[in-house]
Amino acid sequence: MPSLARYLTPVLSNRSVADEFYELQFHWPAEAAVPRPGQFLTIRSSAGSVPLLRRPFAFSRYDRDDNSARIIYQLRGTATAQLAAKRPFDTVDVLAPLGTAFPLPEPDTRPILIAGGIGIGPILFLARTLLGHAVAPRVLIGARSAGGLPPLPAEEYGDVIACTDDGSYGHRGTVVEALRSYLDTTSISNYSGESVLYLCGPGPMLAAAHRLALECGITAYVALEQTMGCAVGACMGCAVRVRGPERYARVCTEGPVFDSRSIDWRSSS
Ligand SMILES: Cc1cc2nc3c(=O)[nH]c(=O)nc-3n(C[C@H](O)[C@H](O)[C@H](O)COP(=O)(O)OP(=O)(O)OC[C@H]3O[C@@H](n4cnc5c(N)ncnc54)[C@H](O)[C@@H]3O)c2cc1C
Ligand code: FES
């Protein structure tokens, strides 16, 4: 059974998909473990010493047909600028797969997938995976404005509601506001036991969605994107407060996917 390993693997493509967002596609070695939605990898973006640390990114897609995997990343600082300069046939230094995956929904449940900002990659990966299992998810994707949204074809991701803070495309407002009105208009009281939320995005968005899920009696799974050090469980740099006697959990090994009820959200709202 293949497990965590380091791969030096060729870039297949690296293209802009939205304002400040790129999609990097790279060869996925046949001997490597198949990545699942929610899991992540770390990349050493440069052969030099800057930046020193590997950077974590969630898988946004895996294609068995052509042995490739992808991430969608936002330009932030040094590492992501170095990634954006990669061209086909360059090599990426990848450590993967890391972390836990989203649990797939039980039969007869209604999956609702929600992403904001850099959370878009794992949620689109989950949407494609569910469609591949003949499960049609409802997908809500949020961005500040239209330019921050990648192409979201229904045949690849199912029924997508796009939301922009400035109203330049789709629903005006946050994804959590759109979720509330979607739940209201679909008579959530008839469905609450059968719906399940899957979320990835900024902490305040996750905390607000968690509160809404509690209000409606819905299970919510969140993929956290805590800043990381080692990414393999050794440094505690990614610890988050959780409920219960353990008090802290490491996002890199016990997560990044958690049942939202296990997280102590007090510092995230
Ligand atoms: C499990 C996991 C999955 C992730 N998946 C993705 C992904 O799919 N796509 C993506 O674009 N990014 C993702 N990230 C965040 C990504 O790791 C950072 O954006 C990246 O490390 C920035 O590196 P940099 O050197 O370019 O910027 P840096 O110079 O390291 O940081 C630049 C700015 O970005 C902020 N920043 C850095 N890391 C994070 C973070 N984790 N969350 C929020 N803000 C951060 C810093 O505060 C700083 O202001 C993920 C992080 C984790 C832990
Ligand atoms: S980043 Fe080191 S323990 Fe998680």
CSV table of C-alpha atoms and ligand atoms in Angstrom, one decimal:
chain,number,residue,atom,x,y,z
A,1,MET,CA,0.0,0.0,0.0
A,2,PRO,CA,1.7,3.3,-1.1
A,3,SER,CA,2.0,5.9,1.6
A,4,LEU,CA,3.6,9.3,2.2
A,5,ALA,CA,6.6,9.8,-0.1
A,6,ARG,CA,8.6,12.5,-1.8
A,7,TYR,CA,8.4,12.9,-5.6
A,8,LEU,CA,10.3,15.0,-8.1
A,9,THR,CA,7.8,15.2,-10.8
A,10,PRO,CA,7.4,17.2,-14.0
A,11,VAL,CA,5.0,20.1,-14.5
A,12,LEU,CA,2.4,19.5,-17.2
A,13,SER,CA,0.8,22.9,-17.1
A,14,ASN,CA,0.5,26.0,-15.0
A,15,ARG,CA,-2.1,28.5,-16.0
A,16,SER,CA,-4.0,31.5,-14.6
A,17,VAL,CA,-7.6,30.5,-13.7
A,18,ALA,CA,-8.8,33.7,-12.0
A,19,ASP,CA,-7.4,37.0,-10.6
A,20,GLU,CA,-4.3,36.0,-8.6
A,21,PHE,CA,-5.2,32.2,-8.9
A,22,TYR,CA,-3.3,29.6,-10.8
A,23,GLU,CA,-3.8,25.9,-11.5
A,24,LEU,CA,-0.7,23.8,-11.5
A,25,GLN,CA,-0.9,20.3,-13.1
A,26,PHE,CA,1.9,17.8,-12.6
A,27,HIS,CA,2.5,14.2,-13.3
A,28,TRP,CA,1.3,11.9,-10.6
A,29,PRO,CA,3.6,8.8,-10.3
A,30,ALA,CA,1.9,5.5,-10.9
A,31,GLU,CA,3.4,4.1,-7.7
A,32,ALA,CA,2.0,7.0,-5.6
A,33,ALA,CA,-1.0,6.8,-3.3
A,34,VAL,CA,-4.1,8.1,-5.0
A,35,PRO,CA,-5.0,11.5,-3.4
A,36,ARG,CA,-8.5,12.0,-2.0
A,37,PRO,CA,-10.5,15.3,-1.7
A,38,GLY,CA,-9.4,17.1,1.5
A,39,GLN,CA,-5.9,15.7,1.5
A,40,PHE,CA,-2.9,17.9,0.8
A,41,LEU,CA,0.7,17.9,-0.3
A,42,THR,CA,3.7,20.1,0.5
A,43,ILE,CA,5.9,21.6,-2.2
A,44,ARG,CA,9.4,22.8,-2.0
A,45,SER,CA,9.1,25.7,-4.4
A,46,SER,CA,12.8,26.4,-4.8
A,47,ALA,CA,16.0,24.4,-4.8
A,48,GLY,CA,17.6,27.3,-2.8
A,49,SER,CA,17.1,28.1,0.9
A,50,VAL,CA,14.4,30.8,0.4
A,51,PRO,CA,11.8,29.9,1.4
A,52,LEU,CA,13.2,27.4,3.8
A,53,LEU,CA,9.9,25.6,4.5
A,54,ARG,CA,7.8,23.5,2.2
A,55,ARG,CA,4.4,25.0,1.6
A,56,PRO,CA,1.1,23.1,2.0
A,57,PHE,CA,-1.6,23.0,-0.8
A,58,ALA,CA,-4.8,21.0,-1.1
A,59,PHE,CA,-5.2,18.7,-4.1
A,60,SER,CA,-7.8,20.2,-6.5
A,61,ARG,CA,-7.9,17.3,-8.9
A,62,TYR,CA,-6.6,13.8,-9.7
A,63,ASP,CA,-6.9,12.2,-13.1
A,64,ARG,CA,-6.2,8.5,-13.3
A,65,ASP,CA,-6.5,8.6,-17.1
A,66,ASP,CA,-3.4,10.7,-17.7
A,67,ASN,CA,-1.7,10.2,-14.2
A,68,SER,CA,-1.9,13.8,-13.2
A,69,ALA,CA,-2.8,15.8,-10.1
A,70,ARG,CA,-3.5,19.5,-9.7
A,71,ILE,CA,-3.6,22.3,-7.1
A,72,ILE,CA,-5.3,25.7,-7.4
A,73,TYR,CA,-3.2,28.3,-5.6
A,74,GLN,CA,-3.4,32.0,-4.9
A,75,LEU,CA,-0.4,34.3,-5.3
A,76,ARG,CA,0.6,35.2,-1.7
A,77,GLY,CA,4.3,35.6,-1.2
A,78,THR,CA,7.7,34.0,-2.2
A,79,ALA,CA,6.7,30.4,-2.6
A,80,THR,CA,3.6,31.0,-4.6
A,81,ALA,CA,5.5,33.5,-6.8
A,82,GLN,CA,8.1,30.8,-7.4
A,83,LEU,CA,5.4,28.3,-8.3
A,84,ALA,CA,3.8,30.7,-10.7
A,85,ALA,CA,7.1,30.8,-12.6
A,86,LYS,CA,7.1,27.1,-13.2
A,87,ARG,CA,6.7,26.0,-16.8
A,88,PRO,CA,6.0,22.6,-18.5
A,89,PHE,CA,8.9,20.2,-18.0
A,90,ASP,CA,10.2,22.0,-15.0
A,91,THR,CA,10.2,19.8,-11.9
A,92,VAL,CA,8.2,20.2,-8.7
A,93,ASP,CA,9.4,18.7,-5.4
A,94,VAL,CA,6.3,17.2,-3.7
A,95,LEU,CA,5.7,15.4,-0.5
A,96,ALA,CA,2.3,13.6,-0.5
A,97,PRO,CA,-0.4,12.6,0.3
A,98,LEU,CA,-0.8,14.2,3.7
A,99,GLY,CA,-3.8,14.5,6.1
A,100,THR,CA,-7.3,13.2,6.2
A,101,ALA,CA,-9.9,13.3,3.5
A,102,PHE,CA,-13.5,14.4,3.5
A,103,PRO,CA,-15.7,11.4,4.4
A,104,LEU,CA,-18.0,10.6,1.4
A,105,PRO,CA,-21.7,11.2,2.1
A,106,GLU,CA,-23.9,8.3,3.1
A,107,PRO,CA,-26.4,7.2,0.5
A,108,ASP,CA,-29.6,9.4,0.4
A,109,THR,CA,-27.9,12.4,2.0
A,110,ARG,CA,-27.7,15.7,0.3
A,111,PRO,CA,-24.1,17.0,0.1
A,112,ILE,CA,-23.7,20.8,0.1
A,113,LEU,CA,-20.2,22.0,-0.7
A,114,ILE,CA,-19.0,25.5,0.2
A,115,ALA,CA,-15.7,27.2,-0.6
A,116,GLY,CA,-14.2,30.7,-0.3
A,117,GLY,CA,-10.8,32.0,-1.3
A,118,ILE,CA,-8.0,29.4,-1.2
A,119,GLY,CA,-10.5,26.8,-0.2
A,120,ILE,CA,-11.8,26.4,-3.7
A,121,GLY,CA,-9.4,23.6,-4.8
A,122,PRO,CA,-10.4,20.8,-2.3
A,123,ILE,CA,-14.1,21.6,-2.7
A,124,LEU,CA,-13.9,21.4,-6.5
A,125,PHE,CA,-12.0,18.1,-6.2
A,126,LEU,CA,-14.8,16.8,-3.9
A,127,ALA,CA,-17.5,18.0,-6.3
A,128,ARG,CA,-15.9,16.2,-9.3
A,129,THR,CA,-15.4,13.0,-7.2
A,130,LEU,CA,-19.0,13.0,-6.1
A,131,LEU,CA,-20.3,13.5,-9.7
A,132,GLY,CA,-18.0,10.5,-10.6
A,133,HIS,CA,-20.0,8.5,-8.0
A,134,ALA,CA,-23.3,9.7,-9.6
A,135,VAL,CA,-24.0,11.9,-6.5
A,136,ALA,CA,-25.0,15.5,-7.6
A,137,PRO,CA,-23.8,18.0,-5.0
A,138,ARG,CA,-24.9,21.6,-4.6
A,139,VAL,CA,-21.8,23.8,-4.7
A,140,LEU,CA,-21.5,27.3,-3.4
A,141,ILE,CA,-18.3,29.2,-4.3
A,142,GLY,CA,-17.5,32.7,-3.0
A,143,ALA,CA,-15.1,35.4,-4.1
A,144,ARG,CA,-14.7,39.1,-3.6
A,145,SER,CA,-15.6,39.8,-7.2
A,146,ALA,CA,-16.3,38.1,-10.5
A,147,GLY,CA,-12.5,38.1,-11.4
A,148,GLY,CA,-11.8,35.9,-8.4
A,149,LEU,CA,-13.9,33.0,-9.7
A,150,PRO,CA,-12.5,30.3,-11.9
A,151,PRO,CA,-14.6,28.7,-14.7
A,152,LEU,CA,-17.2,26.5,-13.0
A,153,PRO,CA,-18.8,24.3,-15.7
A,154,ALA,CA,-21.9,22.4,-14.4
A,155,GLU,CA,-20.8,19.2,-16.2
A,156,GLU,CA,-17.6,19.1,-14.1
A,157,TYR,CA,-18.8,20.4,-10.8
A,158,GLY,CA,-22.6,20.0,-10.7
A,159,ASP,CA,-25.0,22.8,-9.7
A,160,VAL,CA,-22.9,25.8,-8.7
A,161,ILE,CA,-24.1,28.9,-7.0
A,162,ALA,CA,-21.4,31.6,-7.4
A,163,CYS,CA,-21.3,34.5,-4.8
A,164,THR,CA,-19.4,37.7,-4.9
A,165,ASP,CA,-19.0,40.3,-2.1
A,166,ASP,CA,-19.5,43.2,-4.6
A,167,GLY,CA,-22.4,41.5,-6.5
A,168,SER,CA,-20.4,41.6,-9.8
A,169,TYR,CA,-21.4,38.0,-10.5
A,170,GLY,CA,-24.0,35.6,-9.1
A,171,HIS,CA,-25.4,36.0,-5.6
A,172,ARG,CA,-24.4,39.3,-3.9
A,173,GLY,CA,-23.0,38.6,-0.5
A,174,THR,CA,-21.1,35.8,1.3
A,175,VAL,CA,-21.4,32.1,0.8
A,176,VAL,CA,-22.8,31.7,4.3
A,177,GLU,CA,-25.6,34.2,3.5
A,178,ALA,CA,-26.3,32.3,0.2
A,179,LEU,CA,-26.3,29.0,2.2
A,180,ARG,CA,-28.9,30.3,4.6
A,181,SER,CA,-31.2,31.5,1.8
A,182,TYR,CA,-30.6,28.2,-0.1
A,183,LEU,CA,-31.5,26.2,3.1
A,184,ASP,CA,-34.6,28.4,3.7
A,185,THR,CA,-35.9,28.1,0.1
A,186,THR,CA,-35.4,24.3,0.1
A,187,SER,CA,-37.3,23.8,3.3
A,188,ILE,CA,-34.4,22.5,5.3
A,189,SER,CA,-36.7,21.3,8.0
A,190,ASN,CA,-37.8,18.6,5.6
A,191,TYR,CA,-34.2,17.6,4.9
A,192,SER,CA,-32.1,18.5,7.9
A,193,GLY,CA,-31.2,15.0,8.9
A,194,GLU,CA,-30.2,14.2,5.3
A,195,SER,CA,-28.0,17.2,4.5
A,196,VAL,CA,-24.3,17.3,5.1
A,197,LEU,CA,-22.0,20.3,4.6
A,198,TYR,CA,-18.4,20.2,3.3
A,199,LEU,CA,-16.5,23.5,3.7
A,200,CYS,CA,-13.1,25.0,3.1
A,201,GLY,CA,-12.2,28.7,3.3
A,202,PRO,CA,-11.3,31.5,5.7
A,203,GLY,CA,-11.8,30.8,9.5
A,204,PRO,CA,-14.6,33.3,10.0
A,205,MET,CA,-16.5,31.8,7.1
A,206,LEU,CA,-16.1,28.3,8.6
A,207,ALA,CA,-17.1,29.5,12.0
A,208,ALA,CA,-20.3,31.2,10.6
A,209,ALA,CA,-21.2,28.1,8.6
A,210,HIS,CA,-20.6,25.9,11.7
A,211,ARG,CA,-23.1,28.0,13.7
A,212,LEU,CA,-25.6,27.8,10.9
A,213,ALA,CA,-25.1,24.0,10.7
A,214,LEU,CA,-25.7,23.7,14.4
A,215,GLU,CA,-28.9,25.9,14.1
A,216,CYS,CA,-30.2,23.6,11.4
A,217,GLY,CA,-29.1,20.3,12.9
A,218,ILE,CA,-26.8,19.5,10.0
A,219,THR,CA,-23.4,17.8,10.1
A,220,ALA,CA,-20.6,19.9,8.7
A,221,TYR,CA,-17.1,18.8,7.8
A,222,VAL,CA,-14.4,21.6,7.5
A,223,ALA,CA,-11.0,21.5,5.9
A,224,LEU,CA,-8.7,23.8,7.8
A,225,GLU,CA,-5.8,25.7,6.2
A,226,GLN,CA,-3.8,26.6,9.3
A,227,THR,CA,-0.3,28.0,8.7
A,228,MET,CA,2.1,25.1,9.0
A,229,GLY,CA,5.7,24.4,9.9
A,230,CYS,CA,6.7,20.7,9.4
A,231,ALA,CA,3.4,19.4,8.1
A,232,VAL,CA,4.1,15.9,9.4
A,233,GLY,CA,3.1,16.2,13.1
A,234,ALA,CA,6.4,17.1,14.7
A,235,CYS,CA,6.3,20.8,15.6
A,236,MET,CA,2.8,21.6,16.8
A,237,GLY,CA,2.9,24.7,14.6
A,238,CYS,CA,-0.5,24.0,13.2
A,239,ALA,CA,-2.4,23.2,16.4
A,240,VAL,CA,-6.0,24.3,16.8
A,241,ARG,CA,-8.1,24.3,19.9
A,242,VAL,CA,-10.6,21.4,20.0
A,243,ARG,CA,-13.4,20.5,22.4
A,244,GLY,CA,-12.8,17.7,24.9
A,245,PRO,CA,-9.9,16.6,27.0
A,246,GLU,CA,-7.2,16.7,24.3
A,247,ARG,CA,-7.7,20.5,24.0
A,248,TYR,CA,-5.5,20.8,20.8
A,249,ALA,CA,-5.3,18.9,17.5
A,250,ARG,CA,-2.7,19.1,14.8
A,251,VAL,CA,-4.2,20.1,11.5
A,252,CYS,CA,-1.5,18.4,9.5
A,253,THR,CA,-2.0,14.9,10.9
A,254,GLU,CA,-5.4,14.8,12.7
A,255,GLY,CA,-6.9,17.0,10.0
A,256,PRO,CA,-7.1,19.0,7.9
A,257,VAL,CA,-10.7,17.7,7.7
A,258,PHE,CA,-12.7,17.8,11.0
A,259,ASP,CA,-16.3,17.5,12.0
A,260,SER,CA,-17.0,21.2,12.8
A,261,ARG,CA,-18.5,20.2,16.2
A,262,SER,CA,-15.0,19.0,17.4
A,263,ILE,CA,-13.4,22.5,16.9
A,264,ASP,CA,-13.4,25.2,19.5
A,265,TRP,CA,-14.4,28.2,17.3
A,266,ARG,CA,-14.1,30.9,19.9
A,267,SER,CA,-11.0,32.4,18.4
A,268,SER,CA,-12.2,32.2,14.8
A,269,SER,CA,-15.3,34.5,14.7
B,1,LIG,C1,-3.8,22.1,4.6
B,1,LIG,C2,-3.6,23.4,3.8
B,1,LIG,C3,-4.0,23.5,2.5
B,1,LIG,C4,-3.8,24.6,1.7
B,1,LIG,N1,-4.3,24.7,0.5
B,1,LIG,C5,-4.2,25.8,-0.3
B,1,LIG,C6,-4.7,25.8,-1.6
B,1,LIG,O1,-5.3,24.8,-2.1
B,1,LIG,N2,-4.4,26.9,-2.3
B,1,LIG,C7,-3.8,28.0,-1.8
B,1,LIG,O2,-3.6,29.0,-2.5
B,1,LIG,N3,-3.3,28.0,-0.6
B,1,LIG,C8,-3.5,26.9,0.2
B,1,LIG,N4,-3.0,26.9,1.5
B,1,LIG,C9,-2.2,28.1,2.0
B,1,LIG,C10,-0.8,28.1,1.4
B,1,LIG,O3,-0.1,27.1,2.1
B,1,LIG,C11,-0.2,29.5,1.6
B,1,LIG,O4,-0.9,30.4,0.8
B,1,LIG,C12,1.3,29.4,1.1
B,1,LIG,O5,2.0,28.7,2.0
B,1,LIG,C13,1.8,30.9,1.0
B,1,LIG,O6,3.2,30.8,0.7
B,1,LIG,P1,4.0,32.0,0.2
B,1,LIG,O7,5.5,31.8,0.5
B,1,LIG,O8,3.6,32.3,-1.2
B,1,LIG,O9,3.5,33.2,1.1
B,1,LIG,P2,3.9,33.6,2.6
B,1,LIG,O10,5.0,34.7,2.4
B,1,LIG,O11,4.2,32.4,3.4
B,1,LIG,O12,2.6,34.3,3.1
B,1,LIG,C14,2.1,35.4,2.4
B,1,LIG,C15,0.8,35.8,3.1
B,1,LIG,O13,-0.1,34.7,3.1
B,1,LIG,C16,-0.6,34.4,4.4
B,1,LIG,N5,-0.7,33.0,4.5
B,1,LIG,C17,0.3,32.1,4.5
B,1,LIG,N6,-0.2,30.8,4.8
B,1,LIG,C18,-1.5,31.0,5.0
B,1,LIG,C19,-2.6,30.0,5.3
B,1,LIG,N7,-2.4,28.7,5.5
B,1,LIG,N8,-3.9,30.5,5.4
B,1,LIG,C20,-4.1,31.8,5.2
B,1,LIG,N9,-3.2,32.8,4.9
B,1,LIG,C21,-1.9,32.3,4.8
B,1,LIG,C22,0.4,35.0,5.3
B,1,LIG,O14,-0.2,35.3,6.5
B,1,LIG,C23,1.0,36.1,4.6
B,1,LIG,O15,0.2,37.3,4.9
B,1,LIG,C24,-3.1,25.8,2.3
B,1,LIG,C25,-2.6,25.7,3.6
B,1,LIG,C26,-2.9,24.5,4.3
B,1,LIG,C27,-2.3,24.4,5.7
B,2,FES,S1,2.8,21.7,11.1
B,2,FES,FE1,4.2,20.7,12.5
B,2,FES,S2,2.8,19.6,13.7
B,2,FES,FE2,1.5,20.3,12.1
